[in-house]
PDB file of C-alpha atoms in Angstrom:
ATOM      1  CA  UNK A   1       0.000   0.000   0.000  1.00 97.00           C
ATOM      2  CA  UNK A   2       1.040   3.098  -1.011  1.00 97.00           C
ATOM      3  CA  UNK A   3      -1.271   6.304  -0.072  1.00 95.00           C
ATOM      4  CA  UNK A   4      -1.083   9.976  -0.319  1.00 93.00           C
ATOM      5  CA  UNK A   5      -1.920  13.282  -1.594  1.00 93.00           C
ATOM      6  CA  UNK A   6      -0.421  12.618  -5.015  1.00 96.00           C
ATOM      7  CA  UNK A   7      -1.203  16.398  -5.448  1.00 95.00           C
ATOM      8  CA  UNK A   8       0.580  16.586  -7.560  1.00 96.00           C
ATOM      9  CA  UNK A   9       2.329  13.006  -8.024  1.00 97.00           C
ATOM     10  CA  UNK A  10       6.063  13.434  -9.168  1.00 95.00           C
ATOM     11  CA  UNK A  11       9.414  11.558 -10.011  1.00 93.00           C
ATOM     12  CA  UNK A  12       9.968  10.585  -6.744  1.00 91.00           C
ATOM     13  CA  UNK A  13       6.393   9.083  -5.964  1.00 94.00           C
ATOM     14  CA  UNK A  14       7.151   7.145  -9.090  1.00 95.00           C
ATOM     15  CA  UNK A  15      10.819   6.531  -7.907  1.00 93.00           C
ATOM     16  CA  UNK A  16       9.976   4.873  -4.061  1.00 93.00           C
ATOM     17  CA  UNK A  17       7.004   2.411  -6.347  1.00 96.00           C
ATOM     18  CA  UNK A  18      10.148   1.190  -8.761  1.00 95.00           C
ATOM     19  CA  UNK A  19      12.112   1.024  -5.543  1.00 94.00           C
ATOM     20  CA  UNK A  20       9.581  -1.134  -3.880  1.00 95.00           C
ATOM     21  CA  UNK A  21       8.579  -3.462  -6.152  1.00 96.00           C
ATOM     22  CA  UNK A  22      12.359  -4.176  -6.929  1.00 95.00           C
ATOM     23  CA  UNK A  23      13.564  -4.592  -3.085  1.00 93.00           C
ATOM     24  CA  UNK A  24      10.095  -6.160  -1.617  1.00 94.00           C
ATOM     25  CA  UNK A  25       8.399  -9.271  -2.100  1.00 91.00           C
ATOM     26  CA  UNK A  26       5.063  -7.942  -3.891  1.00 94.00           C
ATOM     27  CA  UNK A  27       2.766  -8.693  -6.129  1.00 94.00           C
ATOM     28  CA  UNK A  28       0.934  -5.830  -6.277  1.00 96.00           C
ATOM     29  CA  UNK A  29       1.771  -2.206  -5.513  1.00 98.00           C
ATOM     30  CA  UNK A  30      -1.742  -0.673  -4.561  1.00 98.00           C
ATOM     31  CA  UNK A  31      -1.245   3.108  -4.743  1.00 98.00           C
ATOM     32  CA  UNK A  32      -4.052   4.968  -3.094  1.00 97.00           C
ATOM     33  CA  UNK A  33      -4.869   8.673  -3.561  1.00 96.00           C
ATOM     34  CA  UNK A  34      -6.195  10.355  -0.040  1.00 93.00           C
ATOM     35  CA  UNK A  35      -9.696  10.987   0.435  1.00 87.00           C
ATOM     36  CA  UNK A  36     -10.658  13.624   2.897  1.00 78.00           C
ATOM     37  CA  UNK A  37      -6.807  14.182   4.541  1.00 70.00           C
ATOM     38  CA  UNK A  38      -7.306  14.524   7.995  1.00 65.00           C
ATOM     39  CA  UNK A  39      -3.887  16.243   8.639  1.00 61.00           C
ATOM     40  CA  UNK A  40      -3.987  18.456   5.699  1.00 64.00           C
ATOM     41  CA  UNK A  41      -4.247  21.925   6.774  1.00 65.00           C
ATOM     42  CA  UNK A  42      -4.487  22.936   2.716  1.00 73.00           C
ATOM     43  CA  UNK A  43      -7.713  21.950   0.369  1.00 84.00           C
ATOM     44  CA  UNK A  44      -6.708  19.404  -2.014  1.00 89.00           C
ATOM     45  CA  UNK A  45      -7.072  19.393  -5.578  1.00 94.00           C
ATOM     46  CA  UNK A  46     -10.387  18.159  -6.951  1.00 94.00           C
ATOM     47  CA  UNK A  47     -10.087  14.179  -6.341  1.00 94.00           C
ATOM     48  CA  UNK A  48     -11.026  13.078  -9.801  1.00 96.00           C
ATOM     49  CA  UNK A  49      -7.918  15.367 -11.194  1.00 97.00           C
ATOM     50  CA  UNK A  50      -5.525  13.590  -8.545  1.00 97.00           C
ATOM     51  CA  UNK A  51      -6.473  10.515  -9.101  1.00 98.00           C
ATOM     52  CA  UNK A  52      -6.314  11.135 -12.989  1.00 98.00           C
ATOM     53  CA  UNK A  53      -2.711  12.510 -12.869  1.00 98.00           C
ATOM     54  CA  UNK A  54      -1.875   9.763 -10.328  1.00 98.00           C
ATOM     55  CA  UNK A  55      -2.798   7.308 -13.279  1.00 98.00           C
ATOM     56  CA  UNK A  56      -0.627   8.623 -15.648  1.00 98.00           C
ATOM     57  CA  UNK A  57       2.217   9.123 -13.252  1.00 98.00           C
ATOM     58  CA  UNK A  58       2.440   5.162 -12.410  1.00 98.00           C
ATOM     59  CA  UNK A  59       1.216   4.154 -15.714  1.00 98.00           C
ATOM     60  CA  UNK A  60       4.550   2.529 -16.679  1.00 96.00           C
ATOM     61  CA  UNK A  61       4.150   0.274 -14.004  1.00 97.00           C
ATOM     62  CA  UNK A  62       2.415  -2.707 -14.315  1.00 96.00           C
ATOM     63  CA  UNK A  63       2.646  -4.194 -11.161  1.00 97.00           C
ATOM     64  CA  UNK A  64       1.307  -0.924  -9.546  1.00 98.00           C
ATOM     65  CA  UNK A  65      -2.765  -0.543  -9.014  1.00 98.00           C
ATOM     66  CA  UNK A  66      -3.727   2.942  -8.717  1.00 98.00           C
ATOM     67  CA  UNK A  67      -7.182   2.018  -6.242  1.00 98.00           C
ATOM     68  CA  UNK A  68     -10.007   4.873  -5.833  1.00 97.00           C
ATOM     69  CA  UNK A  69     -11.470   3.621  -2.826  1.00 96.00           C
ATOM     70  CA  UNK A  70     -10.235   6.410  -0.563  1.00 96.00           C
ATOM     71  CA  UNK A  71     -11.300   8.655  -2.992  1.00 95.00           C
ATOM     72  CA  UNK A  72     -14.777   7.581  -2.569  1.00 95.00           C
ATOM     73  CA  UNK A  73     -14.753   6.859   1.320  1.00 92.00           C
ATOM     74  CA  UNK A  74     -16.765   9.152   2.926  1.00 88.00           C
ATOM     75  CA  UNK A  75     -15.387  11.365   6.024  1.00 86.00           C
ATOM     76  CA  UNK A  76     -12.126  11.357   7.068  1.00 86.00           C
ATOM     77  CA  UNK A  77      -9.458   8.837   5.699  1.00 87.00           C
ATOM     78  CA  UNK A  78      -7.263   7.010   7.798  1.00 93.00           C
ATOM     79  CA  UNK A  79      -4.852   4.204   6.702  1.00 95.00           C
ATOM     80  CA  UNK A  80      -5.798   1.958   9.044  1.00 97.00           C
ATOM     81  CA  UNK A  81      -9.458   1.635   7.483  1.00 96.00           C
ATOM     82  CA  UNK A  82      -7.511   0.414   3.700  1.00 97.00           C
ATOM     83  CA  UNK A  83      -5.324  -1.798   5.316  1.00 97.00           C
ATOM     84  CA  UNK A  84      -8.383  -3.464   6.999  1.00 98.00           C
ATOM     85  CA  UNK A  85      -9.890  -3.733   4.248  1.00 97.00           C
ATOM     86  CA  UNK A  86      -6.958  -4.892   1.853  1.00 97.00           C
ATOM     87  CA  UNK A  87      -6.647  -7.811   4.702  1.00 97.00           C
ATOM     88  CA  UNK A  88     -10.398  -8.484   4.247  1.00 97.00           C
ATOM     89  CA  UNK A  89      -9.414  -8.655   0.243  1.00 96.00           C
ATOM     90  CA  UNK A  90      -6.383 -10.774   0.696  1.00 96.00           C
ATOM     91  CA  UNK A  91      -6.799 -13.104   3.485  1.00 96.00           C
ATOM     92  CA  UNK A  92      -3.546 -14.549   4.419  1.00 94.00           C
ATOM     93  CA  UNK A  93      -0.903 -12.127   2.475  1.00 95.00           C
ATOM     94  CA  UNK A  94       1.737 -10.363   4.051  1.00 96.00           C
ATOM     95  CA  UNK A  95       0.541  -6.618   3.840  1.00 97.00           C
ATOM     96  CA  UNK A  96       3.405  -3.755   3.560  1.00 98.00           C
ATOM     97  CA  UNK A  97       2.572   0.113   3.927  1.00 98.00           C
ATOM     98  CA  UNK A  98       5.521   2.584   2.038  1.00 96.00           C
ATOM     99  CA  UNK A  99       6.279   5.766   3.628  1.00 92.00           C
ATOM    100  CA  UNK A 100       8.814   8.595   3.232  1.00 86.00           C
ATOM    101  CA  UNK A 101      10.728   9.040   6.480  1.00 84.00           C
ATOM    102  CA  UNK A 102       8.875  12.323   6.766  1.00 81.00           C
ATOM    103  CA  UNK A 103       5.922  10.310   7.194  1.00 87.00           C
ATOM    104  CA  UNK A 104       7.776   7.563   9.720  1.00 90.00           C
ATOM    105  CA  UNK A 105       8.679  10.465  12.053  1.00 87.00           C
ATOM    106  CA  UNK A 106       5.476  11.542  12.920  1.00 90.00           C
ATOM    107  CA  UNK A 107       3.524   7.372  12.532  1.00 94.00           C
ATOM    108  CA  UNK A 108       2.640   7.234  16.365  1.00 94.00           C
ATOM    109  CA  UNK A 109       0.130  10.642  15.441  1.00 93.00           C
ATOM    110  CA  UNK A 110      -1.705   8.339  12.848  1.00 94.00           C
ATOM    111  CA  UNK A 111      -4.862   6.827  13.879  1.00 94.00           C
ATOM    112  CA  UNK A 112      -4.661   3.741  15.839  1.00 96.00           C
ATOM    113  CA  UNK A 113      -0.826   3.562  14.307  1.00 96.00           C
ATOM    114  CA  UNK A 114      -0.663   0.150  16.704  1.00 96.00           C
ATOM    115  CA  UNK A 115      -2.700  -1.712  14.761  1.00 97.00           C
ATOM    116  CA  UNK A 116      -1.234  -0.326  11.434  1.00 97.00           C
ATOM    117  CA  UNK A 117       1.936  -1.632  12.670  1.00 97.00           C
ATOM    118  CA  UNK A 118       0.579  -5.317  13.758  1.00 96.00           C
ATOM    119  CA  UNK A 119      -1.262  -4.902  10.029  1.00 97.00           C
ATOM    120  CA  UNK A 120       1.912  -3.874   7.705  1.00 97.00           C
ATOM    121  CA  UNK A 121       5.611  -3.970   7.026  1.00 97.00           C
ATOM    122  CA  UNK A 122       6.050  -0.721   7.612  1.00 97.00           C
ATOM    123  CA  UNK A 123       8.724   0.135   4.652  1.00 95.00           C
ATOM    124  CA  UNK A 124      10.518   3.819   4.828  1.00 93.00           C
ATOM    125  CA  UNK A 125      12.881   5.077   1.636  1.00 86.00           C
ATOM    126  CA  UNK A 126      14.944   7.282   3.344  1.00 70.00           C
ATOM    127  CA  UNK A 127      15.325  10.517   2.202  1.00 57.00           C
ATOM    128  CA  UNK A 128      17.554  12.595   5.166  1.00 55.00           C
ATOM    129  CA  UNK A 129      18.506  12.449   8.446  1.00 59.00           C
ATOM    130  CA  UNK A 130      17.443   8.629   8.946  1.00 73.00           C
ATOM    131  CA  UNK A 131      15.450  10.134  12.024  1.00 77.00           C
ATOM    132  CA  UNK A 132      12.202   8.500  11.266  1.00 78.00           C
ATOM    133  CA  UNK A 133      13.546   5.106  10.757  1.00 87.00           C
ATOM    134  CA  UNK A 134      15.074   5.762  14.385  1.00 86.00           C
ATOM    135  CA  UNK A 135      11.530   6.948  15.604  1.00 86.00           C
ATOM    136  CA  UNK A 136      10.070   3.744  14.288  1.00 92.00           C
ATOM    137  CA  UNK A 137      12.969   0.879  15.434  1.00 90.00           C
ATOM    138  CA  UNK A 138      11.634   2.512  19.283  1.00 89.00           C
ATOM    139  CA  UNK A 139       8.249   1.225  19.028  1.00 92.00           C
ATOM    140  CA  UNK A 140       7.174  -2.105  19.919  1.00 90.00           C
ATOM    141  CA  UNK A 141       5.663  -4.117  17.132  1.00 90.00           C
ATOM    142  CA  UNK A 142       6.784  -2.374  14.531  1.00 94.00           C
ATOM    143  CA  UNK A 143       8.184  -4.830  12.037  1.00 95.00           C
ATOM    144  CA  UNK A 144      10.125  -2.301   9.236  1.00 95.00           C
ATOM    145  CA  UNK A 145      11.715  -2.439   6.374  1.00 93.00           C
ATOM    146  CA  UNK A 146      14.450   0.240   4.373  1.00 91.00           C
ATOM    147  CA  UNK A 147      14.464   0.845   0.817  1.00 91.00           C
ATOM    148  CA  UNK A 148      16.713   2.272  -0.414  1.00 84.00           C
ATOM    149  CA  UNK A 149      15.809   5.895  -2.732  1.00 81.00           C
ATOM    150  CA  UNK A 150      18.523   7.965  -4.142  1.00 78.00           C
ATOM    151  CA  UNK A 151      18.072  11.384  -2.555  1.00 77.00           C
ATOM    152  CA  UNK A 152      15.772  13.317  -4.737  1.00 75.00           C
ATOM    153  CA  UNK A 153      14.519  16.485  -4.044  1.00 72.00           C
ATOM    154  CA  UNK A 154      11.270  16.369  -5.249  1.00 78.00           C
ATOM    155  CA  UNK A 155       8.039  17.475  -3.369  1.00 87.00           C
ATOM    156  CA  UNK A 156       4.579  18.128  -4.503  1.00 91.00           C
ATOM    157  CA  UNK A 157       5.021  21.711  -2.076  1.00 90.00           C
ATOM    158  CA  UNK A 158       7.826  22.513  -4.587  1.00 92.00           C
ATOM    159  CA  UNK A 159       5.737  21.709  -7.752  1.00 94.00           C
ATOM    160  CA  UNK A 160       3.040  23.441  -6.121  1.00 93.00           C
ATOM    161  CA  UNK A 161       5.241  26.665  -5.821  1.00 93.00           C
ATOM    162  CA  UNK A 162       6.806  26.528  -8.940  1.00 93.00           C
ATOM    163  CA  UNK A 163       3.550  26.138 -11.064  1.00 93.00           C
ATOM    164  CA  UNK A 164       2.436  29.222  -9.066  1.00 92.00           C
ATOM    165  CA  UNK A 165       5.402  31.165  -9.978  1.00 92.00           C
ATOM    166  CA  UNK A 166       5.070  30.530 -13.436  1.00 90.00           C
ATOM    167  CA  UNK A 167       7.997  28.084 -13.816  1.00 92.00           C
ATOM    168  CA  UNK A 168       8.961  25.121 -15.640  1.00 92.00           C
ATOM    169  CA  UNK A 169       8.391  21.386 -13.543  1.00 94.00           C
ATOM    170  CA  UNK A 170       9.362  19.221 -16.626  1.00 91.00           C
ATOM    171  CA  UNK A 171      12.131  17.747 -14.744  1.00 92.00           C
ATOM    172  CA  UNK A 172       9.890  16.904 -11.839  1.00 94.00           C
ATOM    173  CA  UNK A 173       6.942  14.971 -12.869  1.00 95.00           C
ATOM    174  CA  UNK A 174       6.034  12.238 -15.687  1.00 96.00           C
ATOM    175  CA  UNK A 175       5.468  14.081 -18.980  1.00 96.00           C
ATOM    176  CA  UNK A 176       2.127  13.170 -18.786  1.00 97.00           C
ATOM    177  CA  UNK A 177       1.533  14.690 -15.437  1.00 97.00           C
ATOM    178  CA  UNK A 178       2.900  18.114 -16.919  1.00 96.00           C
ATOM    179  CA  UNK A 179       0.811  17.547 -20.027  1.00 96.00           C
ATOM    180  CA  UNK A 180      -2.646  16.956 -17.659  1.00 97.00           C
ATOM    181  CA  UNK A 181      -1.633  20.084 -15.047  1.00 96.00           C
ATOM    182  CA  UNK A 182      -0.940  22.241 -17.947  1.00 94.00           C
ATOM    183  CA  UNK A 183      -4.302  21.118 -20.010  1.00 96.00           C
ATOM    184  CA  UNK A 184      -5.899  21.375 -16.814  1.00 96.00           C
ATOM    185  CA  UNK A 185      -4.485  24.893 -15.823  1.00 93.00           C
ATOM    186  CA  UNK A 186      -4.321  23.360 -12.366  1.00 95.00           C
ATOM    187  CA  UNK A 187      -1.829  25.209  -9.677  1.00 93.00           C
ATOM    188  CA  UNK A 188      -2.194  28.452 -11.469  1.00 86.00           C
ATOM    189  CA  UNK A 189      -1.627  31.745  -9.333  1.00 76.00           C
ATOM    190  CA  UNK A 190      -4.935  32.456  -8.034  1.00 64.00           C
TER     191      UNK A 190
END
């Protein structure tokens, strides 16, 4: 399982899926654009555009299943709810939940993040200071795993900015992404 914003998805989305299904024992990526983010401060893009340009950003994939469900869950959306249900789906498999390390610094904040852990592999790609791996090896339960990401400095805050500013972001999403934002006129100064 692989959830977020995806808003917009970029290189390095793209990058920690190759990683993953390279260094892990899957057979299916599921990558799940948010519903209603609970810890977003921000409103999201429309979720029909994020889960369009999330398509086309993991498109070259095949092993990678971009899922809706979130999208169409109603309230709040919490991790812990997919997992369930991915267990319910696949009795028996050995479920594994990708994260930046951002993500792994702040996991015991997540909603019911115990039974997450007793879930899920909990799988970080490191990007820094290797602080949230640290934060995680400290909590009972927690069975992890490291991939390992080239640093890339790629965020969807950046992308954001940038597209605001007027300037280019060809170097930092799929060229298909770029072609949908720009068709879209999405991130434009308001």
């Amino acid at each position: 399982m692989f959830g977020g914003a995806f808003d917009p998805p970029h290189r390095a989305h793209v990058a920690l899926a190759r990683v993953a299904i390279d260094q892990l024992p899957l057979d299916r990526l599921y990558v799940f654009p948010t519903g209603n983010a609970w810890h977003k401060a921000r409103t999201l893009t429309p979720a029909a555009q994020r889960l369009a340009m999330t398509q086309l950003a993991f498109a070259g994939l095949p092993q990678v299943q971009v899922d809706d469900r979130e999208l169409r869950r109603a309230g709040a959306t919490y991790s812990v709810d997919t997992l369930r249900e991915l267990q319910a789906q696949h009795p028996g498999a050995r479920l594994h939940l990708l994260m930046g390390e951002d993500q792994a610094a702040s996991f015991t904040s997540w909603r019911d993040w115990q039974e997450i852990a007793r879930l899920a592999v909990l799988c970080v790609a490191g990007r820094g200071t290797g602080e949230g791996v640290a934060a995680l090896r400290a909590l009972p339960g927690v069975r992890l795993e490291t991939l390992q990401l080239p640093q890339m400095p790629e965020s969807a805050t950046e992308i954001r900015a940038r597209l605001t500013a007027g300037q280019d972001i060809t170097e930092l999403v799929e060229p298909a992404v770029a072609s949908y934002i720009e068709s879209h006129d999405l991130y434009q100064p308001t």
